[in-house]
PDB file of C-alpha atoms in Angstrom:
ATOM      1  CA  UNK A 746       9.627  -3.665 -11.702  1.00  0.00           C
ATOM      2  CA  UNK A 747       8.467  -0.125 -11.732  1.00  0.00           C
ATOM      3  CA  UNK A 748      10.574   2.481 -10.185  1.00  0.00           C
ATOM      4  CA  UNK A 749       8.461   4.981  -8.614  1.00  0.00           C
ATOM      5  CA  UNK A 750       9.521   8.669  -7.300  1.00  0.00           C
ATOM      6  CA  UNK A 751       7.427  10.515  -5.545  1.00  0.00           C
ATOM      7  CA  UNK A 752       8.257  14.288  -4.512  1.00  0.00           C
ATOM      8  CA  UNK A 753       8.757  15.752  -1.912  1.00  0.00           C
ATOM      9  CA  UNK A 754       9.234  13.555   0.600  1.00  0.00           C
ATOM     10  CA  UNK A 755       8.180  15.739   3.492  1.00  0.00           C
ATOM     11  CA  UNK A 756       6.667  19.104   3.788  1.00  0.00           C
ATOM     12  CA  UNK A 757       5.109  21.379   6.194  1.00  0.00           C
ATOM     13  CA  UNK A 758       2.525  23.837   5.125  1.00  0.00           C
ATOM     14  CA  UNK A 759       0.528  26.489   6.987  1.00  0.00           C
ATOM     15  CA  UNK A 760      -3.095  26.055   6.922  1.00  0.00           C
ATOM     16  CA  UNK A 761      -5.192  27.299   4.139  1.00  0.00           C
ATOM     17  CA  UNK A 762      -2.268  27.127   1.399  1.00  0.00           C
ATOM     18  CA  UNK A 763      -1.980  24.294  -1.245  1.00  0.00           C
ATOM     19  CA  UNK A 764       0.528  21.703  -1.648  1.00  0.00           C
ATOM     20  CA  UNK A 765       1.630  19.821  -4.960  1.00  0.00           C
ATOM     21  CA  UNK A 766       2.791  16.238  -4.689  1.00  0.00           C
ATOM     22  CA  UNK A 767       4.408  14.702  -7.800  1.00  0.00           C
ATOM     23  CA  UNK A 768       4.541  10.923  -8.472  1.00  0.00           C
ATOM     24  CA  UNK A 769       6.801   9.998 -11.583  1.00  0.00           C
ATOM     25  CA  UNK A 770       7.146   6.730 -13.057  1.00  0.00           C
ATOM     26  CA  UNK A 771      10.956   6.578 -14.262  1.00  0.00           C
ATOM     27  CA  UNK A 772      10.743   3.458 -16.640  1.00  0.00           C
ATOM     28  CA  UNK A 773       7.187   2.489 -17.038  1.00  0.00           C
ATOM     29  CA  UNK A 774       4.417   4.161 -18.776  1.00  0.00           C
ATOM     30  CA  UNK A 775       1.460   4.138 -16.487  1.00  0.00           C
ATOM     31  CA  UNK A 776      -1.597   4.872 -17.917  1.00  0.00           C
ATOM     32  CA  UNK A 777      -2.876   4.599 -14.602  1.00  0.00           C
ATOM     33  CA  UNK A 778      -1.443   5.428 -10.973  1.00  0.00           C
ATOM     34  CA  UNK A 779      -3.289   5.428  -7.534  1.00  0.00           C
ATOM     35  CA  UNK A 780      -3.374   7.600  -4.760  1.00  0.00           C
ATOM     36  CA  UNK A 781      -3.332   6.547  -0.960  1.00  0.00           C
ATOM     37  CA  UNK A 782      -3.579   8.256   2.162  1.00  0.00           C
ATOM     38  CA  UNK A 783      -2.385   6.122   5.278  1.00  0.00           C
ATOM     39  CA  UNK A 784      -2.977   7.868   8.819  1.00  0.00           C
ATOM     40  CA  UNK A 785      -1.053   6.581  11.891  1.00  0.00           C
ATOM     41  CA  UNK A 786      -1.596   2.824  12.467  1.00  0.00           C
ATOM     42  CA  UNK A 787      -4.118   2.587  10.073  1.00  0.00           C
ATOM     43  CA  UNK A 788      -4.119   0.739   6.343  1.00  0.00           C
ATOM     44  CA  UNK A 789      -3.435   2.504   3.214  1.00  0.00           C
ATOM     45  CA  UNK A 790      -6.817   4.005   1.921  1.00  0.00           C
ATOM     46  CA  UNK A 791      -7.401   4.668  -1.666  1.00  0.00           C
ATOM     47  CA  UNK A 792      -8.202   8.066  -2.627  1.00  0.00           C
ATOM     48  CA  UNK A 793      -8.492   8.342  -6.265  1.00  0.00           C
ATOM     49  CA  UNK A 794      -7.304   6.285  -9.571  1.00  0.00           C
ATOM     50  CA  UNK A 795      -5.336   8.822 -11.872  1.00  0.00           C
ATOM     51  CA  UNK A 796      -6.080   8.196 -15.553  1.00  0.00           C
ATOM     52  CA  UNK A 797      -3.791   9.725 -18.087  1.00  0.00           C
ATOM     53  CA  UNK A 798      -5.469  11.857 -20.218  1.00  0.00           C
ATOM     54  CA  UNK A 799      -8.760  11.836 -18.686  1.00  0.00           C
ATOM     55  CA  UNK A 800     -10.262  12.875 -15.115  1.00  0.00           C
ATOM     56  CA  UNK A 801      -9.462  10.948 -12.498  1.00  0.00           C
ATOM     57  CA  UNK A 802     -11.755   8.193 -10.520  1.00  0.00           C
ATOM     58  CA  UNK A 803     -12.632   9.530  -6.744  1.00  0.00           C
ATOM     59  CA  UNK A 804     -13.081   6.766  -4.056  1.00  0.00           C
ATOM     60  CA  UNK A 805     -16.220   7.689  -1.971  1.00  0.00           C
ATOM     61  CA  UNK A 806     -15.896  10.402   0.520  1.00  0.00           C
ATOM     62  CA  UNK A 807     -12.811  11.683  -1.222  1.00  0.00           C
ATOM     63  CA  UNK A 808     -13.612  15.368  -2.372  1.00  0.00           C
ATOM     64  CA  UNK A 809     -12.653  15.959  -5.398  1.00  0.00           C
ATOM     65  CA  UNK A 810     -12.249  19.615  -5.227  1.00  0.00           C
ATOM     66  CA  UNK A 811      -9.671  19.456  -2.657  1.00  0.00           C
ATOM     67  CA  UNK A 812      -7.635  16.741  -3.588  1.00  0.00           C
ATOM     68  CA  UNK A 813      -6.971  17.964  -7.535  1.00  0.00           C
ATOM     69  CA  UNK A 814      -5.227  15.061  -9.385  1.00  0.00           C
ATOM     70  CA  UNK A 815      -3.653  15.842 -12.899  1.00  0.00           C
ATOM     71  CA  UNK A 816      -2.306  12.803 -14.670  1.00  0.00           C
ATOM     72  CA  UNK A 817      -0.593  14.614 -17.857  1.00  0.00           C
ATOM     73  CA  UNK A 818       1.757  12.504 -19.304  1.00  0.00           C
ATOM     74  CA  UNK A 819       2.712   8.489 -18.983  1.00  0.00           C
ATOM     75  CA  UNK A 820       5.086   9.335 -16.557  1.00  0.00           C
ATOM     76  CA  UNK A 821       3.824  11.809 -14.084  1.00  0.00           C
ATOM     77  CA  UNK A 822       0.780  12.226 -11.872  1.00  0.00           C
ATOM     78  CA  UNK A 823       0.298  15.007  -9.567  1.00  0.00           C
ATOM     79  CA  UNK A 824      -2.006  15.400  -6.214  1.00  0.00           C
ATOM     80  CA  UNK A 825      -2.689  18.653  -4.939  1.00  0.00           C
ATOM     81  CA  UNK A 826      -3.881  19.342  -1.521  1.00  0.00           C
ATOM     82  CA  UNK A 827      -5.806  22.452  -1.785  1.00  0.00           C
ATOM     83  CA  UNK A 828      -6.829  24.927   1.424  1.00  0.00           C
ATOM     84  CA  UNK A 829      -5.049  22.318   3.537  1.00  0.00           C
ATOM     85  CA  UNK A 830      -6.161  22.044   7.287  1.00  0.00           C
ATOM     86  CA  UNK A 831      -4.524  20.201  10.203  1.00  0.00           C
ATOM     87  CA  UNK A 832      -6.858  17.011   9.619  1.00  0.00           C
ATOM     88  CA  UNK A 833      -5.039  16.888   6.223  1.00  0.00           C
ATOM     89  CA  UNK A 834      -1.987  15.775   7.636  1.00  0.00           C
ATOM     90  CA  UNK A 835      -1.295  12.386   6.583  1.00  0.00           C
ATOM     91  CA  UNK A 836       1.257  10.055   4.677  1.00  0.00           C
ATOM     92  CA  UNK A 837       0.220  10.019   1.040  1.00  0.00           C
ATOM     93  CA  UNK A 838       1.622   7.341  -1.088  1.00  0.00           C
ATOM     94  CA  UNK A 839       1.330   6.899  -4.812  1.00  0.00           C
ATOM     95  CA  UNK A 840       1.752   3.474  -6.715  1.00  0.00           C
ATOM     96  CA  UNK A 841       1.912   2.262 -10.034  1.00  0.00           C
ATOM     97  CA  UNK A 842       0.471  -1.392 -11.385  1.00  0.00           C
ATOM     98  CA  UNK A 843       2.395  -3.754 -14.017  1.00  0.00           C
ATOM     99  CA  UNK A 844      -0.077  -5.732 -15.277  1.00  0.00           C
ATOM    100  CA  UNK A 845      -2.072  -7.131 -12.414  1.00  0.00           C
ATOM    101  CA  UNK A 846       0.290  -8.749 -10.095  1.00  0.00           C
ATOM    102  CA  UNK A 847       2.440  -6.144  -8.629  1.00  0.00           C
ATOM    103  CA  UNK A 848       2.373  -2.916  -7.484  1.00  0.00           C
ATOM    104  CA  UNK A 849       5.251  -0.260  -6.745  1.00  0.00           C
ATOM    105  CA  UNK A 850       5.010   2.321  -4.449  1.00  0.00           C
ATOM    106  CA  UNK A 851       6.553   5.925  -4.377  1.00  0.00           C
ATOM    107  CA  UNK A 852       8.481   6.742  -1.431  1.00  0.00           C
ATOM    108  CA  UNK A 853       5.604   8.444   0.303  1.00  0.00           C
ATOM    109  CA  UNK A 854       5.140  11.923   1.189  1.00  0.00           C
ATOM    110  CA  UNK A 855       4.446  13.175   4.720  1.00  0.00           C
ATOM    111  CA  UNK A 856       2.277  16.538   4.976  1.00  0.00           C
ATOM    112  CA  UNK A 857       1.966  18.141   7.988  1.00  0.00           C
ATOM    113  CA  UNK A 858      -0.319  21.204   8.142  1.00  0.00           C
ATOM    114  CA  UNK A 859       0.001  23.445  10.680  1.00  0.00           C
TER     115      UNK A 859
ATOM    116  CA  UNK B 114     -18.610  -5.444   2.104  1.00  0.00           C
ATOM    117  CA  UNK B 115     -15.407  -6.367   1.611  1.00  0.00           C
ATOM    118  CA  UNK B 116     -13.059  -6.927   4.499  1.00  0.00           C
ATOM    119  CA  UNK B 117      -9.509  -8.355   5.102  1.00  0.00           C
ATOM    120  CA  UNK B 118      -8.486  -9.356   8.726  1.00  0.00           C
ATOM    121  CA  UNK B 119      -5.017  -9.795  10.291  1.00  0.00           C
ATOM    122  CA  UNK B 120      -3.618  -9.520  14.016  1.00  0.00           C
ATOM    123  CA  UNK B 121      -3.020  -5.661  14.960  1.00  0.00           C
ATOM    124  CA  UNK B 122       0.193  -6.905  16.863  1.00  0.00           C
ATOM    125  CA  UNK B 123       2.927  -9.814  17.211  1.00  0.00           C
ATOM    126  CA  UNK B 124       5.864 -10.533  18.928  1.00  0.00           C
ATOM    127  CA  UNK B 125       8.515 -12.845  18.465  1.00  0.00           C
ATOM    128  CA  UNK B 126      12.023 -13.506  18.985  1.00  0.00           C
ATOM    129  CA  UNK B 127      15.292 -12.951  17.118  1.00  0.00           C
ATOM    130  CA  UNK B 128      16.145 -16.250  14.990  1.00  0.00           C
ATOM    131  CA  UNK B 129      12.629 -17.748  15.763  1.00  0.00           C
ATOM    132  CA  UNK B 130       9.959 -18.086  13.161  1.00  0.00           C
ATOM    133  CA  UNK B 131       6.615 -16.247  13.080  1.00  0.00           C
ATOM    134  CA  UNK B 132       3.259 -16.704  10.924  1.00  0.00           C
ATOM    135  CA  UNK B 133       1.072 -13.923  10.271  1.00  0.00           C
ATOM    136  CA  UNK B 134      -2.445 -14.950   8.960  1.00  0.00           C
ATOM    137  CA  UNK B 135      -4.851 -12.912   6.713  1.00  0.00           C
ATOM    138  CA  UNK B 136      -8.390 -13.490   6.011  1.00  0.00           C
ATOM    139  CA  UNK B 137     -10.335 -12.459   3.615  1.00  0.00           C
ATOM    140  CA  UNK B 138     -14.285 -11.724   2.062  1.00  0.00           C
ATOM    141  CA  UNK B 139     -14.064  -9.702  -1.197  1.00  0.00           C
ATOM    142  CA  UNK B 140     -16.414  -9.557  -4.401  1.00  0.00           C
ATOM    143  CA  UNK B 141     -14.347 -11.774  -6.681  1.00  0.00           C
ATOM    144  CA  UNK B 142     -10.606 -12.725  -6.587  1.00  0.00           C
ATOM    145  CA  UNK B 143      -7.465 -12.496  -8.493  1.00  0.00           C
ATOM    146  CA  UNK B 144      -4.387 -12.480  -6.118  1.00  0.00           C
ATOM    147  CA  UNK B 145      -3.309 -12.253  -2.784  1.00  0.00           C
ATOM    148  CA  UNK B 146      -0.624  -9.611  -1.896  1.00  0.00           C
ATOM    149  CA  UNK B 147       2.081  -9.695   0.847  1.00  0.00           C
ATOM    150  CA  UNK B 148       3.980  -6.055   1.555  1.00  0.00           C
ATOM    151  CA  UNK B 149       6.354  -4.919   4.289  1.00  0.00           C
ATOM    152  CA  UNK B 150       5.976  -1.443   5.424  1.00  0.00           C
ATOM    153  CA  UNK B 151       8.611   0.102   7.902  1.00  0.00           C
ATOM    154  CA  UNK B 152       7.701   3.004   9.948  1.00  0.00           C
ATOM    155  CA  UNK B 153       7.311   6.269   7.848  1.00  0.00           C
ATOM    156  CA  UNK B 154       8.122   4.722   4.633  1.00  0.00           C
ATOM    157  CA  UNK B 155       6.274   3.289   1.609  1.00  0.00           C
ATOM    158  CA  UNK B 156       5.255  -0.619   1.640  1.00  0.00           C
ATOM    159  CA  UNK B 157       7.594  -2.929  -0.343  1.00  0.00           C
ATOM    160  CA  UNK B 158       6.246  -5.757  -2.077  1.00  0.00           C
ATOM    161  CA  UNK B 159       6.942  -9.350  -0.591  1.00  0.00           C
ATOM    162  CA  UNK B 160       5.103 -12.026  -2.410  1.00  0.00           C
ATOM    163  CA  UNK B 161       1.958 -12.540  -4.656  1.00  0.00           C
ATOM    164  CA  UNK B 162      -0.682 -15.422  -4.494  1.00  0.00           C
ATOM    165  CA  UNK B 163      -3.034 -16.705  -6.860  1.00  0.00           C
ATOM    166  CA  UNK B 164      -2.997 -20.290  -6.677  1.00  0.00           C
ATOM    167  CA  UNK B 165      -3.396 -22.350  -3.867  1.00  0.00           C
ATOM    168  CA  UNK B 166      -0.354 -23.551  -2.143  1.00  0.00           C
ATOM    169  CA  UNK B 167       2.856 -22.101  -0.544  1.00  0.00           C
ATOM    170  CA  UNK B 168       5.195 -19.789  -2.146  1.00  0.00           C
ATOM    171  CA  UNK B 169       8.662 -19.604  -0.955  1.00  0.00           C
ATOM    172  CA  UNK B 170      10.887 -16.843  -1.173  1.00  0.00           C
ATOM    173  CA  UNK B 171      14.412 -16.850   0.878  1.00  0.00           C
ATOM    174  CA  UNK B 172      13.408 -16.392   4.370  1.00  0.00           C
ATOM    175  CA  UNK B 173       9.668 -15.666   3.436  1.00  0.00           C
ATOM    176  CA  UNK B 174       7.120 -18.008   2.815  1.00  0.00           C
ATOM    177  CA  UNK B 175       3.563 -17.237   1.684  1.00  0.00           C
ATOM    178  CA  UNK B 176       0.583 -19.405   1.627  1.00  0.00           C
ATOM    179  CA  UNK B 177      -2.715 -19.609   0.210  1.00  0.00           C
ATOM    180  CA  UNK B 178      -6.072 -21.323   0.465  1.00  0.00           C
ATOM    181  CA  UNK B 179      -8.994 -20.163  -1.620  1.00  0.00           C
ATOM    182  CA  UNK B 180     -11.609 -21.898  -0.448  1.00  0.00           C
ATOM    183  CA  UNK B 181     -10.634 -20.749   2.825  1.00  0.00           C
ATOM    184  CA  UNK B 182     -10.293 -17.132   2.234  1.00  0.00           C
ATOM    185  CA  UNK B 183      -7.026 -17.403   4.159  1.00  0.00           C
ATOM    186  CA  UNK B 184      -3.371 -16.711   3.695  1.00  0.00           C
ATOM    187  CA  UNK B 185      -0.429 -16.497   6.108  1.00  0.00           C
ATOM    188  CA  UNK B 186       2.993 -15.136   5.750  1.00  0.00           C
ATOM    189  CA  UNK B 187       5.622 -17.186   7.207  1.00  0.00           C
ATOM    190  CA  UNK B 188       9.244 -15.481   8.472  1.00  0.00           C
ATOM    191  CA  UNK B 189      12.039 -17.824   9.436  1.00  0.00           C
ATOM    192  CA  UNK B 190      15.281 -17.266  11.247  1.00  0.00           C
ATOM    193  CA  UNK B 191      13.876 -13.658  12.194  1.00  0.00           C
ATOM    194  CA  UNK B 192      16.388 -10.694  12.214  1.00  0.00           C
ATOM    195  CA  UNK B 193      15.728  -7.155  13.868  1.00  0.00           C
ATOM    196  CA  UNK B 194      15.386  -5.537  10.820  1.00  0.00           C
ATOM    197  CA  UNK B 195      12.385  -7.666  10.056  1.00  0.00           C
ATOM    198  CA  UNK B 196      10.449  -4.880  12.806  1.00  0.00           C
ATOM    199  CA  UNK B 197       7.717  -3.834  10.713  1.00  0.00           C
ATOM    200  CA  UNK B 198       4.156  -3.963   9.767  1.00  0.00           C
ATOM    201  CA  UNK B 199       2.999  -6.533   7.208  1.00  0.00           C
ATOM    202  CA  UNK B 200      -0.076  -5.756   5.160  1.00  0.00           C
ATOM    203  CA  UNK B 201      -2.251  -8.084   3.449  1.00  0.00           C
ATOM    204  CA  UNK B 202      -3.897  -7.014   0.272  1.00  0.00           C
ATOM    205  CA  UNK B 203      -6.633  -8.763  -1.969  1.00  0.00           C
ATOM    206  CA  UNK B 204      -6.835  -7.800  -5.326  1.00  0.00           C
ATOM    207  CA  UNK B 205     -11.043  -7.847  -6.060  1.00  0.00           C
ATOM    208  CA  UNK B 206     -12.980  -8.898  -9.385  1.00  0.00           C
ATOM    209  CA  UNK B 207     -12.245  -5.021 -10.614  1.00  0.00           C
ATOM    210  CA  UNK B 208      -8.784  -5.482 -10.080  1.00  0.00           C
ATOM    211  CA  UNK B 209      -8.635  -3.107  -7.109  1.00  0.00           C
ATOM    212  CA  UNK B 210      -6.459  -3.804  -4.086  1.00  0.00           C
ATOM    213  CA  UNK B 211      -8.109  -4.068  -0.897  1.00  0.00           C
ATOM    214  CA  UNK B 212      -5.777  -3.412   2.457  1.00  0.00           C
ATOM    215  CA  UNK B 213      -5.902  -5.342   5.759  1.00  0.00           C
ATOM    216  CA  UNK B 214      -4.716  -2.587   8.426  1.00  0.00           C
ATOM    217  CA  UNK B 215      -1.570  -4.631   8.622  1.00  0.00           C
ATOM    218  CA  UNK B 216       0.424  -6.624  11.828  1.00  0.00           C
ATOM    219  CA  UNK B 217       3.153  -4.697  13.475  1.00  0.00           C
ATOM    220  CA  UNK B 218       5.521  -7.497  13.970  1.00  0.00           C
ATOM    221  CA  UNK B 219       7.844  -6.633  16.970  1.00  0.00           C
ATOM    222  CA  UNK B 220      11.206  -8.795  17.564  1.00  0.00           C
ATOM    223  CA  UNK B 221      12.874  -8.823  20.403  1.00  0.00           C
ATOM    224  CA  UNK B 222      16.532  -9.885  21.252  1.00  0.00           C
TER     225      UNK B 222
END
């Protein structure tokens, strides 16, 4: 399987500031990574598909200017929440799929905007 | 539309057996996954079914019926550490994962 490392695990930021979350695939070259958001007691919601060397594909309703995704290498994708607001507080998780049979997840990032 | 249904919450007793059901309606099918998620943590992979039948892996088994759009996760010899949410996810024809809302499993002594 793939080892996916996500950083930071927890972050608290002030409203209006930006936060960057990193997702690293440590032992697998991932041309594609996925970013999810999960609100309490709800399912994982796919936000965007991150493609190495090209623009990310965003799901309907996700603001691409607010959630900036950069996938500059086969092992690193970043999600930047710009001008964060309290309603952006959530659990953000990245994942990598090896083939089509298994998804490996980062540890997740708990974002709290105050 | 695409839809995955699973019970919101279930309660079981330590040492017992519990079955968590999942029904799905998706555009195409390329496999069904079960994940375990403890509170505040990322999901961890439990099983993958793409053909009909039962897959057994230790205390956990997963069953699939593609004709019925139905799967279940069977947990035996329940332990307190099995208290978690169990997520059912289906991979559709575009190889995208469609997630259920998860079933919160509460284990009582």
